[in-house]
Tab-separated table of C-alpha atoms and ligand atoms in Angstrom:
chain	number	residue	atom	x	y	z
A	88	UNK	CA	-0.936	1.913	4.527
A	89	UNK	CA	2.237	3.707	5.518
A	90	UNK	CA	1.140	7.024	4.007
A	91	UNK	CA	-2.172	6.818	5.825
A	92	UNK	CA	-0.437	6.054	9.087
A	93	UNK	CA	1.723	9.140	8.566
A	94	UNK	CA	-1.516	11.102	8.105
A	95	UNK	CA	-2.621	9.823	11.515
A	96	UNK	CA	0.695	10.874	13.074
A	97	UNK	CA	0.283	14.315	11.505
A	98	UNK	CA	-3.289	14.356	12.876
A	99	UNK	CA	-1.992	13.822	16.425
A	100	UNK	CA	0.572	16.597	15.936
A	101	UNK	CA	-1.969	19.002	14.438
A	102	UNK	CA	-4.217	18.427	17.442
A	103	UNK	CA	-1.308	19.429	19.670
A	104	UNK	CA	-0.924	22.709	17.792
A	105	UNK	CA	1.891	21.748	15.420
A	106	UNK	CA	1.632	22.650	11.736
A	107	UNK	CA	3.414	21.372	8.639
A	108	UNK	CA	6.617	23.205	7.737
A	109	UNK	CA	8.329	23.543	4.404
A	110	UNK	CA	11.546	21.751	5.265
A	111	UNK	CA	13.098	19.833	8.105
A	112	UNK	CA	15.546	22.584	9.093
A	113	UNK	CA	12.559	24.608	10.368
A	114	UNK	CA	10.948	21.731	12.239
A	115	UNK	CA	10.306	21.568	16.002
A	116	UNK	CA	9.582	17.867	15.681
A	117	UNK	CA	10.480	15.266	13.060
A	118	UNK	CA	8.724	11.885	13.112
A	119	UNK	CA	10.126	9.068	11.001
A	120	UNK	CA	7.443	6.560	10.080
A	121	UNK	CA	9.489	3.500	9.150
A	122	UNK	CA	8.903	0.399	7.044
A	123	UNK	CA	10.864	-2.844	7.221
A	124	UNK	CA	9.287	-4.915	4.463
A	125	UNK	CA	12.622	-5.097	2.637
A	126	UNK	CA	16.181	-4.410	3.728
A	127	UNK	CA	16.464	-1.293	1.552
A	128	UNK	CA	13.425	0.298	3.261
A	129	UNK	CA	15.099	-0.200	6.610
A	130	UNK	CA	18.483	1.086	5.384
A	131	UNK	CA	16.796	4.151	3.941
A	132	UNK	CA	15.008	4.876	7.198
A	133	UNK	CA	18.256	4.570	9.159
A	134	UNK	CA	20.044	6.763	6.587
A	135	UNK	CA	17.356	9.434	6.921
A	136	UNK	CA	17.508	9.303	10.720
A	137	UNK	CA	21.301	9.684	10.520
A	138	UNK	CA	20.952	12.626	8.136
A	139	UNK	CA	19.142	14.849	10.668
A	140	UNK	CA	21.624	14.402	13.517
A	141	UNK	CA	23.236	17.773	12.727
A	142	UNK	CA	19.864	19.543	13.072
A	143	UNK	CA	19.737	18.502	16.700
A	144	UNK	CA	23.052	20.323	17.256
A	145	UNK	CA	21.695	23.505	15.664
A	146	UNK	CA	18.402	23.243	17.555
A	147	UNK	CA	18.721	21.226	20.789
A	148	UNK	CA	14.956	21.620	21.357
A	149	UNK	CA	14.233	19.630	18.189
A	150	UNK	CA	12.289	16.463	18.989
A	151	UNK	CA	13.129	13.330	16.993
A	152	UNK	CA	10.740	10.388	17.016
A	153	UNK	CA	10.984	7.042	15.212
A	154	UNK	CA	7.803	5.005	14.858
A	155	UNK	CA	6.361	2.217	12.700
A	156	UNK	CA	7.218	-1.299	11.606
A	157	UNK	CA	10.981	-1.102	11.910
A	158	UNK	CA	10.853	-0.374	15.627
A	159	UNK	CA	8.492	-3.289	16.248
A	160	UNK	CA	11.085	-5.930	15.292
A	161	UNK	CA	12.676	-7.803	18.134
A	162	UNK	CA	15.104	-5.528	20.011
A	163	UNK	CA	15.072	-2.970	17.190
A	164	UNK	CA	13.697	-0.265	19.477
A	165	UNK	CA	16.551	-0.638	21.946
A	166	UNK	CA	19.223	-1.005	19.257
A	167	UNK	CA	17.923	2.155	17.671
A	168	UNK	CA	18.284	4.013	20.951
A	169	UNK	CA	21.816	2.700	21.409
A	170	UNK	CA	23.036	3.507	17.885
A	171	UNK	CA	21.087	6.745	17.504
A	172	UNK	CA	21.090	8.123	21.073
A	173	UNK	CA	19.887	11.542	19.876
A	174	UNK	CA	16.477	10.019	19.022
A	175	UNK	CA	14.027	11.102	21.744
A	176	UNK	CA	11.014	8.875	21.175
A	177	UNK	CA	10.700	5.341	19.789
A	178	UNK	CA	7.197	3.923	19.379
A	179	UNK	CA	6.045	0.564	18.029
A	180	UNK	CA	3.085	0.056	15.698
A	181	UNK	CA	0.730	-0.477	18.668
A	182	UNK	CA	1.890	2.613	20.554
A	183	UNK	CA	1.382	5.363	18.021
A	184	UNK	CA	-1.415	6.937	20.035
A	185	UNK	CA	1.094	7.506	22.875
A	186	UNK	CA	2.972	10.072	20.782
A	187	UNK	CA	1.259	13.005	22.482
A	188	UNK	CA	2.090	11.719	25.979
A	189	UNK	CA	5.693	11.074	24.999
A	190	UNK	CA	6.109	14.577	23.580
A	191	UNK	CA	4.611	16.122	26.717
A	192	UNK	CA	6.843	14.009	28.943
A	193	UNK	CA	9.883	15.131	26.991
A	194	UNK	CA	8.859	18.785	27.161
A	195	UNK	CA	8.069	18.673	30.872
A	196	UNK	CA	10.755	16.441	32.304
A	197	UNK	CA	13.225	15.853	29.458
A	198	UNK	CA	12.419	12.145	29.736
A	199	UNK	CA	12.942	10.082	26.591
A	200	UNK	CA	10.558	7.211	25.755
A	201	UNK	CA	10.851	3.782	24.169
A	202	UNK	CA	7.446	2.095	24.029
A	203	UNK	CA	7.068	-1.130	22.088
A	204	UNK	CA	3.999	-3.183	22.920
A	205	UNK	CA	4.429	-6.771	21.629
A	206	UNK	CA	0.679	-7.525	21.889
A	207	UNK	CA	-0.409	-9.330	18.717
A	208	UNK	CA	-4.035	-8.288	19.057
A	209	UNK	CA	-4.168	-4.728	20.268
A	210	UNK	CA	-7.573	-3.075	20.393
A	211	UNK	CA	-8.842	-1.430	17.193
A	212	UNK	CA	-8.876	2.313	17.854
A	213	UNK	CA	-11.689	4.465	16.528
A	214	UNK	CA	-12.054	8.208	16.072
A	215	UNK	CA	-8.419	8.813	15.206
A	216	UNK	CA	-7.624	12.324	14.039
A	217	UNK	CA	-6.270	12.266	10.472
A	218	UNK	CA	-4.382	15.062	8.714
A	219	UNK	CA	-5.208	14.108	5.127
A	220	UNK	CA	-2.613	14.859	2.477
A	221	UNK	CA	-3.806	13.019	-0.575
A	222	UNK	CA	-6.005	15.622	-2.264
A	223	UNK	CA	-9.123	14.169	-3.828
A	224	UNK	CA	-8.391	10.674	-2.500
A	225	UNK	CA	-8.803	9.486	1.046
A	226	UNK	CA	-7.422	6.302	2.595
A	227	UNK	CA	-9.658	4.304	4.900
A	228	UNK	CA	-8.446	1.393	7.051
A	229	UNK	CA	-10.927	-1.449	7.201
A	230	UNK	CA	-8.629	-3.789	9.104
A	231	UNK	CA	-5.158	-4.101	10.565
A	232	UNK	CA	-2.583	-6.912	10.728
A	233	UNK	CA	-2.257	-10.167	8.850
A	234	UNK	CA	-2.716	-13.893	9.611
A	235	UNK	CA	-1.090	-15.300	6.521
A	236	UNK	CA	2.563	-15.745	7.425
A	237	UNK	CA	3.918	-15.886	3.905
A	238	UNK	CA	7.371	-17.300	4.610
A	239	UNK	CA	9.236	-14.242	3.269
A	240	UNK	CA	7.170	-11.601	5.042
A	241	UNK	CA	7.803	-9.642	8.226
A	242	UNK	CA	4.366	-7.965	8.325
A	243	UNK	CA	2.563	-10.460	10.617
A	244	UNK	CA	5.425	-10.126	13.122
A	245	UNK	CA	5.401	-6.333	13.234
A	246	UNK	CA	1.690	-5.683	12.697
A	247	UNK	CA	0.128	-8.579	14.599
A	248	UNK	CA	-2.953	-10.638	13.778
A	249	UNK	CA	-5.961	-9.532	11.736
A	250	UNK	CA	-8.269	-7.083	13.493
A	251	UNK	CA	-11.264	-5.759	11.574
A	252	UNK	CA	-13.008	-2.494	12.253
A	253	UNK	CA	-16.756	-2.742	12.819
A	254	UNK	CA	-18.698	-2.253	9.599
A	255	UNK	CA	-20.779	0.556	11.075
A	256	UNK	CA	-17.631	2.565	11.907
A	257	UNK	CA	-16.211	2.044	8.427
A	258	UNK	CA	-19.472	3.102	6.767
A	259	UNK	CA	-19.698	6.168	9.028
A	260	UNK	CA	-16.179	7.246	8.123
A	261	UNK	CA	-16.855	6.542	4.445
A	262	UNK	CA	-19.918	8.828	4.438
A	263	UNK	CA	-18.102	11.500	6.407
A	264	UNK	CA	-15.287	11.509	3.850
A	265	UNK	CA	-17.784	11.965	1.024
A	266	UNK	CA	-19.402	14.835	2.955
A	267	UNK	CA	-15.976	16.400	3.301
A	268	UNK	CA	-15.659	16.335	-0.491
A	269	UNK	CA	-13.344	13.381	-1.153
A	270	UNK	CA	-14.102	11.853	-4.544
A	271	UNK	CA	-12.166	8.633	-4.237
A	272	UNK	CA	-11.839	6.387	-1.219
A	273	UNK	CA	-9.358	3.528	-1.010
A	274	UNK	CA	-10.147	0.795	1.504
A	275	UNK	CA	-6.984	-0.480	3.140
A	276	UNK	CA	-6.018	-3.783	4.694
A	277	UNK	CA	-3.123	-6.247	4.366
A	278	UNK	CA	-5.642	-8.792	3.147
A	279	UNK	CA	-8.977	-7.038	2.594
A	280	UNK	CA	-10.684	-10.265	1.501
A	281	UNK	CA	-10.530	-11.699	4.991
A	282	UNK	CA	-12.207	-8.609	6.430
A	283	UNK	CA	-14.727	-9.517	9.155
A	284	UNK	CA	-13.523	-13.083	9.845
A	285	UNK	CA	-12.545	-12.029	13.366
A	286	UNK	CA	-15.774	-10.173	14.158
A	287	UNK	CA	-18.248	-13.040	14.647
A	288	UNK	CA	-21.139	-10.809	13.557
A	289	UNK	CA	-21.364	-12.174	10.006
A	290	UNK	CA	-19.365	-9.291	8.478
A	291	UNK	CA	-17.361	-10.083	5.360
A	292	UNK	CA	-15.604	-8.112	2.646
A	293	UNK	CA	-18.409	-8.924	0.188
A	294	UNK	CA	-21.009	-7.588	2.645
A	295	UNK	CA	-18.960	-4.470	3.296
A	296	UNK	CA	-18.561	-3.822	-0.448
A	297	UNK	CA	-22.284	-4.396	-0.943
A	298	UNK	CA	-23.093	-1.758	1.682
A	299	UNK	CA	-20.541	0.635	0.203
A	300	UNK	CA	-21.960	0.082	-3.290
A	301	UNK	CA	-25.370	1.212	-1.982
A	302	UNK	CA	-24.040	4.648	-1.036
A	303	UNK	CA	-25.215	6.974	-3.766
A	304	UNK	CA	-23.278	9.781	-5.403
A	305	UNK	CA	-20.547	10.399	-7.904
A	306	UNK	CA	-17.414	8.952	-6.353
A	307	UNK	CA	-14.968	6.077	-6.716
A	308	UNK	CA	-13.981	3.225	-4.445
A	309	UNK	CA	-10.769	1.235	-4.666
A	310	UNK	CA	-9.300	-1.308	-2.277
A	311	UNK	CA	-5.973	-2.939	-1.546
A	312	UNK	CA	-4.585	-5.503	-1.050
A	313	UNK	CA	-6.363	-8.680	-2.113
A	314	UNK	CA	-4.987	-12.148	-1.495
A	315	UNK	CA	-5.538	-14.526	-4.444
A	316	UNK	CA	-6.592	-17.382	-2.139
A	317	UNK	CA	-9.428	-15.265	-0.700
A	318	UNK	CA	-10.714	-13.104	-3.571
A	319	UNK	CA	-13.992	-14.870	-4.267
A	320	UNK	CA	-16.535	-14.753	-7.098
A	321	UNK	CA	-19.026	-12.866	-4.914
A	322	UNK	CA	-16.643	-9.932	-4.642
A	323	UNK	CA	-15.916	-10.036	-8.386
A	324	UNK	CA	-19.680	-9.892	-9.084
A	325	UNK	CA	-20.172	-6.912	-6.767
A	326	UNK	CA	-17.347	-5.003	-8.485
A	327	UNK	CA	-18.816	-5.878	-11.898
A	328	UNK	CA	-22.252	-4.573	-10.927
A	329	UNK	CA	-21.334	-1.460	-8.954
A	330	UNK	CA	-20.756	1.791	-10.828
A	331	UNK	CA	-18.791	3.301	-7.927
A	332	UNK	CA	-16.405	0.410	-7.205
A	333	UNK	CA	-13.568	0.790	-9.693
A	334	UNK	CA	-12.731	-1.846	-12.251
A	335	UNK	CA	-9.277	-2.167	-10.844
A	336	UNK	CA	-7.904	-5.091	-8.842
A	337	UNK	CA	-4.470	-5.451	-7.295
A	338	UNK	CA	-3.863	-9.180	-6.996
A	339	UNK	CA	-0.293	-10.005	-5.937
A	340	UNK	CA	0.822	-13.361	-7.331
A	341	UNK	CA	4.477	-13.125	-6.152
A	342	UNK	CA	5.612	-16.096	-8.273
A	343	UNK	CA	4.276	-18.106	-11.203
A	344	UNK	CA	5.828	-21.374	-10.015
A	345	UNK	CA	3.742	-23.782	-7.956
A	346	UNK	CA	6.846	-25.026	-6.191
A	347	UNK	CA	7.803	-21.485	-5.109
A	348	UNK	CA	4.219	-20.578	-4.178
A	349	UNK	CA	4.168	-23.552	-1.853
A	350	UNK	CA	7.518	-22.628	-0.321
A	351	UNK	CA	6.128	-19.114	0.163
A	352	UNK	CA	3.062	-20.533	1.974
A	353	UNK	CA	0.712	-18.703	-0.382
A	354	UNK	CA	-2.054	-21.359	-0.398
A	355	UNK	CA	-2.901	-21.189	-4.117
A	356	UNK	CA	-1.550	-22.617	-7.336
A	357	UNK	CA	-0.876	-20.832	-10.623
A	358	UNK	CA	-3.922	-22.672	-12.069
A	359	UNK	CA	-6.204	-21.404	-9.272
A	360	UNK	CA	-4.852	-17.876	-9.752
A	361	UNK	CA	-5.391	-17.998	-13.519
A	362	UNK	CA	-8.972	-19.225	-12.938
A	363	UNK	CA	-9.614	-16.155	-10.786
A	364	UNK	CA	-8.090	-13.930	-13.491
A	365	UNK	CA	-10.362	-15.580	-16.091
A	366	UNK	CA	-13.373	-14.887	-13.867
A	367	UNK	CA	-12.337	-11.236	-13.472
A	368	UNK	CA	-11.785	-10.805	-17.208
A	369	UNK	CA	-15.081	-12.390	-18.164
A	370	UNK	CA	-17.143	-10.428	-15.610
A	371	UNK	CA	-15.192	-7.135	-15.841
A	372	UNK	CA	-13.671	-6.991	-19.332
A	373	UNK	CA	-12.041	-3.556	-18.892
A	374	UNK	CA	-10.584	-4.349	-15.460
A	375	UNK	CA	-7.107	-2.976	-14.761
A	376	UNK	CA	-5.261	-5.814	-13.059
A	377	UNK	CA	-2.020	-5.114	-11.221
A	378	UNK	CA	0.242	-7.340	-9.142
A	379	UNK	CA	3.323	-7.761	-6.972
A	380	UNK	CA	6.086	-10.053	-8.240
A	381	UNK	CA	9.162	-11.321	-6.501
A	382	UNK	CA	12.302	-12.901	-7.931
A	383	UNK	CA	15.200	-14.648	-6.242
A	384	UNK	CA	13.185	-16.445	-3.578
A	385	UNK	CA	15.108	-19.431	-2.100
A	386	UNK	CA	15.193	-22.480	-4.417
A	387	UNK	CA	13.981	-20.430	-7.432
A	388	UNK	CA	15.427	-22.080	-10.554
A	389	UNK	CA	15.499	-20.661	-14.074
A	390	UNK	CA	12.476	-22.840	-14.809
A	391	UNK	CA	10.539	-21.379	-11.843
A	392	UNK	CA	11.406	-17.899	-13.037
A	393	UNK	CA	10.205	-18.792	-16.563
A	394	UNK	CA	6.867	-19.722	-14.939
A	395	UNK	CA	6.669	-16.196	-13.518
A	396	UNK	CA	7.412	-14.686	-16.945
A	397	UNK	CA	4.732	-16.959	-18.394
A	398	UNK	CA	2.119	-15.674	-15.907
A	399	UNK	CA	3.054	-12.090	-16.756
A	400	UNK	CA	2.509	-12.830	-20.454
A	401	UNK	CA	-0.768	-14.666	-19.817
A	402	UNK	CA	-2.418	-12.179	-17.438
A	403	UNK	CA	-1.173	-8.989	-19.108
A	404	UNK	CA	-1.057	-6.803	-16.005
A	405	UNK	CA	-1.527	-3.098	-16.547
A	406	UNK	CA	1.442	-2.660	-14.239
A	407	UNK	CA	3.367	-4.613	-11.631
A	408	UNK	CA	5.466	-3.898	-8.577
A	409	UNK	CA	8.580	-6.024	-8.954
A	410	UNK	CA	10.859	-6.923	-6.072
A	411	UNK	CA	14.033	-8.867	-5.417
A	412	UNK	CA	13.472	-11.150	-2.442
A	413	UNK	CA	15.018	-9.641	0.670
A	414	UNK	CA	15.892	-11.784	3.695
A	415	UNK	CA	13.880	-10.766	6.790
A	416	UNK	CA	15.163	-11.895	10.157
A	417	UNK	CA	12.754	-14.171	12.033
A	418	UNK	CA	10.838	-15.332	8.946
A	419	UNK	CA	10.874	-18.960	7.767
A	420	UNK	CA	12.470	-18.174	4.405
A	421	UNK	CA	15.451	-16.570	6.145
A	422	UNK	CA	16.523	-20.113	7.107
A	423	UNK	CA	16.346	-21.404	3.513
A	424	UNK	CA	19.370	-21.448	1.147
A	425	UNK	CA	19.670	-18.068	-0.589
A	426	UNK	CA	20.018	-17.356	-4.327
A	427	UNK	CA	23.194	-15.543	-5.507
A	428	UNK	CA	22.452	-11.795	-5.849
A	429	UNK	CA	23.705	-11.666	-9.459
A	430	UNK	CA	21.104	-14.301	-10.446
A	431	UNK	CA	18.313	-12.252	-8.807
A	432	UNK	CA	19.581	-9.099	-10.506
A	433	UNK	CA	19.517	-10.744	-13.924
A	434	UNK	CA	15.982	-12.053	-13.312
A	435	UNK	CA	14.553	-8.764	-12.077
A	436	UNK	CA	15.954	-6.978	-15.157
A	437	UNK	CA	14.329	-9.518	-17.466
A	438	UNK	CA	11.063	-9.414	-15.543
A	439	UNK	CA	10.846	-5.614	-15.654
A	440	UNK	CA	11.614	-5.635	-19.401
A	441	UNK	CA	8.826	-8.177	-20.015
A	442	UNK	CA	6.277	-6.239	-17.957
A	443	UNK	CA	7.261	-2.935	-19.593
A	444	UNK	CA	6.615	-4.471	-23.004
A	445	UNK	CA	3.119	-5.504	-21.902
A	446	UNK	CA	2.335	-2.177	-20.216
A	447	UNK	CA	3.327	-0.430	-23.464
A	448	UNK	CA	1.149	-2.741	-25.584
A	449	UNK	CA	-1.838	-2.206	-23.265
A	450	UNK	CA	-1.300	1.560	-23.255
A	451	UNK	CA	-1.605	1.543	-27.056
A	452	UNK	CA	-5.107	0.060	-26.760
A	453	UNK	CA	-6.212	3.203	-24.880
A	454	UNK	CA	-5.282	5.486	-27.803
A	455	UNK	CA	-8.170	7.119	-29.655
A	456	UNK	CA	-10.706	6.211	-26.948
A	457	UNK	CA	-12.509	8.411	-24.423
A	458	UNK	CA	-12.243	7.664	-20.686
A	459	UNK	CA	-13.717	9.264	-17.625
A	460	UNK	CA	-10.842	10.595	-15.545
A	461	UNK	CA	-10.971	11.861	-11.981
A	462	UNK	CA	-8.704	14.906	-12.089
A	463	UNK	CA	-6.413	14.580	-9.078
A	464	UNK	CA	-3.588	17.070	-9.313
A	465	UNK	CA	-1.414	19.384	-11.352
A	466	UNK	CA	0.820	17.365	-13.675
A	467	UNK	CA	4.347	17.205	-12.266
A	468	UNK	CA	6.730	19.546	-14.123
A	469	UNK	CA	4.187	20.352	-16.853
A	470	UNK	CA	2.731	23.844	-16.637
A	471	UNK	CA	-0.888	24.085	-17.795
A	472	UNK	CA	-1.479	20.320	-17.480
A	473	UNK	CA	-3.318	18.249	-14.914
A	474	UNK	CA	-3.457	14.516	-14.250
A	475	UNK	CA	-5.825	11.886	-12.943
A	476	UNK	CA	-6.804	8.260	-13.288
A	477	UNK	CA	-9.190	6.209	-15.348
A	478	UNK	CA	-11.586	3.881	-13.561
A	479	UNK	CA	-9.134	1.071	-14.360
A	480	UNK	CA	-6.380	2.947	-12.528
A	481	UNK	CA	-4.313	4.274	-15.456
A	482	UNK	CA	-2.660	7.661	-15.067
A	483	UNK	CA	-3.655	10.257	-17.682
A	484	UNK	CA	-2.097	13.683	-18.243
A	485	UNK	CA	-4.114	16.298	-20.095
A	486	UNK	CA	-4.294	20.020	-20.737
A	487	UNK	CA	-6.323	21.865	-18.121
A	488	UNK	CA	-6.114	24.136	-15.117
A	489	UNK	CA	-6.254	23.528	-11.408
A	490	UNK	CA	-9.971	24.292	-11.215
A	491	UNK	CA	-10.541	20.804	-12.658
A	492	UNK	CA	-8.989	19.074	-9.647
A	493	UNK	CA	-11.654	17.000	-7.908
A	494	UNK	CA	-13.944	16.747	-10.915
A	495	UNK	CA	-14.675	13.952	-13.364
A	496	UNK	CA	-13.625	14.788	-16.916
A	497	UNK	CA	-13.985	12.867	-20.181
A	498	UNK	CA	-10.585	12.681	-21.800
A	499	UNK	CA	-9.700	11.411	-25.264
A	500	UNK	CA	-6.368	9.600	-25.219
A	501	UNK	CA	-4.206	10.619	-28.141
A	502	UNK	CA	-0.783	9.365	-27.116
A	503	UNK	CA	0.747	6.756	-24.876
A	504	UNK	CA	4.272	6.402	-23.604
A	505	UNK	CA	4.932	3.183	-21.693
A	506	UNK	CA	2.717	3.477	-18.583
A	507	UNK	CA	1.683	7.095	-19.200
A	508	UNK	CA	-1.339	8.178	-21.197
A	509	UNK	CA	-1.773	11.663	-22.656
A	510	UNK	CA	-5.003	13.179	-23.911
A	511	UNK	CA	-7.279	16.147	-24.325
A	512	UNK	CA	-10.611	16.934	-22.752
A	513	UNK	CA	-13.201	15.396	-25.092
A	514	UNK	CA	-15.668	17.731	-26.801
A	515	UNK	CA	-19.270	17.319	-25.622
B	656	LIG	N1	11.360	-9.363	0.065
B	656	LIG	C1	10.928	-8.792	-1.089
B	656	LIG	N2	9.660	-8.391	-1.269
B	656	LIG	C2	8.788	-8.554	-0.257
B	656	LIG	N3	7.483	-8.271	-0.152
B	656	LIG	C3	7.065	-8.638	1.073
B	656	LIG	N4	8.083	-9.171	1.772
B	656	LIG	C4	9.169	-9.133	0.968
B	656	LIG	C5	10.513	-9.553	1.104
B	656	LIG	N5	10.972	-10.125	2.210
B	656	LIG	C6	6.697	-7.718	-1.251
B	656	LIG	C7	5.571	-8.659	-1.665
B	656	LIG	C8	4.361	-7.954	-1.136
B	656	LIG	C9	4.767	-6.513	-1.232
B	656	LIG	C10	3.978	-5.565	-0.399
B	656	LIG	O1	6.109	-6.509	-0.832
B	656	LIG	O2	5.548	-8.720	-3.074
B	656	LIG	O3	3.188	-8.242	-1.880
B	657	LIG	FE1	2.864	-10.340	4.154
B	657	LIG	FE2	1.604	-12.426	3.050
B	657	LIG	FE3	0.389	-10.950	4.950
B	657	LIG	FE4	0.790	-9.890	2.521
B	657	LIG	S1	-0.512	-11.673	2.980
B	657	LIG	S2	1.186	-8.896	4.510
B	657	LIG	S3	2.740	-10.812	1.936
B	657	LIG	S4	2.199	-12.236	5.207
């Protein structure tokens, strides 16, 4: 979501005549697109903003802008201006489109801008210019915002309520991206399964996927993120039947303990979640299932944590994003009693070790088999090698040259190393 938003920022700048430069010391403008989902994201953003202060001394014309979630928190925009007075422009998540005006104002009258619109339901904007940076893959927003208010999460406060794009606009953009040569399109939303609920025209995620599945051609579709309470059997069936929709589902469970799930306001139980996983596995046997997991949430006991480990062992995720709970001001969980950091640290270490073991075991099952891989890029730090993903979302590195990028290649896996798979192009 954040990367795609940065592509939109770059699109605005490109339209104004700016072009990408190799490093920040050559820049005429630097835009920081911030995230505040966890404290370390915010600290990193502030650290990065602090680290360019000296550039402003060397080049007083340099424009510094800070945008995104962090600025949208209560008073954060003003605090930012007070603590980092050399920042010229501060824009909230709803004001991104004002970047051009703000830059022009600064150029013409040296006037700085702080624009944070607290509206929880801003209009959905269409026709945004995007400067795409992700090679063969393109990101496509289907909706914005979130209605769920998980008690740990800042997103609904900084991104507002759910707003879906009209299906016709999504399908138009989808087809345009295919015409432009993108081979993989990832549909984006904080909770894609509730797509269309706000439209009152009968749109739903299942209907959208059905329409997308009808679009012919050799390409792949992924989507993120799903909420376990809303991922229904209809959607699972559509994925199972469609050759273009990848057998890959990201289904964040957060915790394996019913007590913690309730405190998190997640609206499902571990039993309900495991039922959904069973349905996925029976309909889509080769599905790559990934998740988000959190440890150290208020009131989490050793027994609750064991429940999370148990889920990890039962589901066998191909990979998982693991997080230590981070207190977010203004959320309900911030008022609950907090877990000592050393307990969280111990749990996250054990959780990562458990997941790594499973990822390694699953990787082994790929060895000796042939998979269709969409070649996406040169392999990092490996001359003469390229990399791409299987339908299930696993990263594969194999020998080949850049001309393969953007094409589908059958690769025989001959080695695995934790999450990484290595192979050779399979003979015809
Ligand atoms: N602390 C830690 N992790 C969080 N996430 C969201 N809010 C927090 C928080 N306060 C994680 C969740 C979510 C992912 C995007 O980030 O696991 O699924
Ligand atoms: Fe945050 Fe929950 Fe919404 Fe995800 S579903 S963005 S975790 S509030």
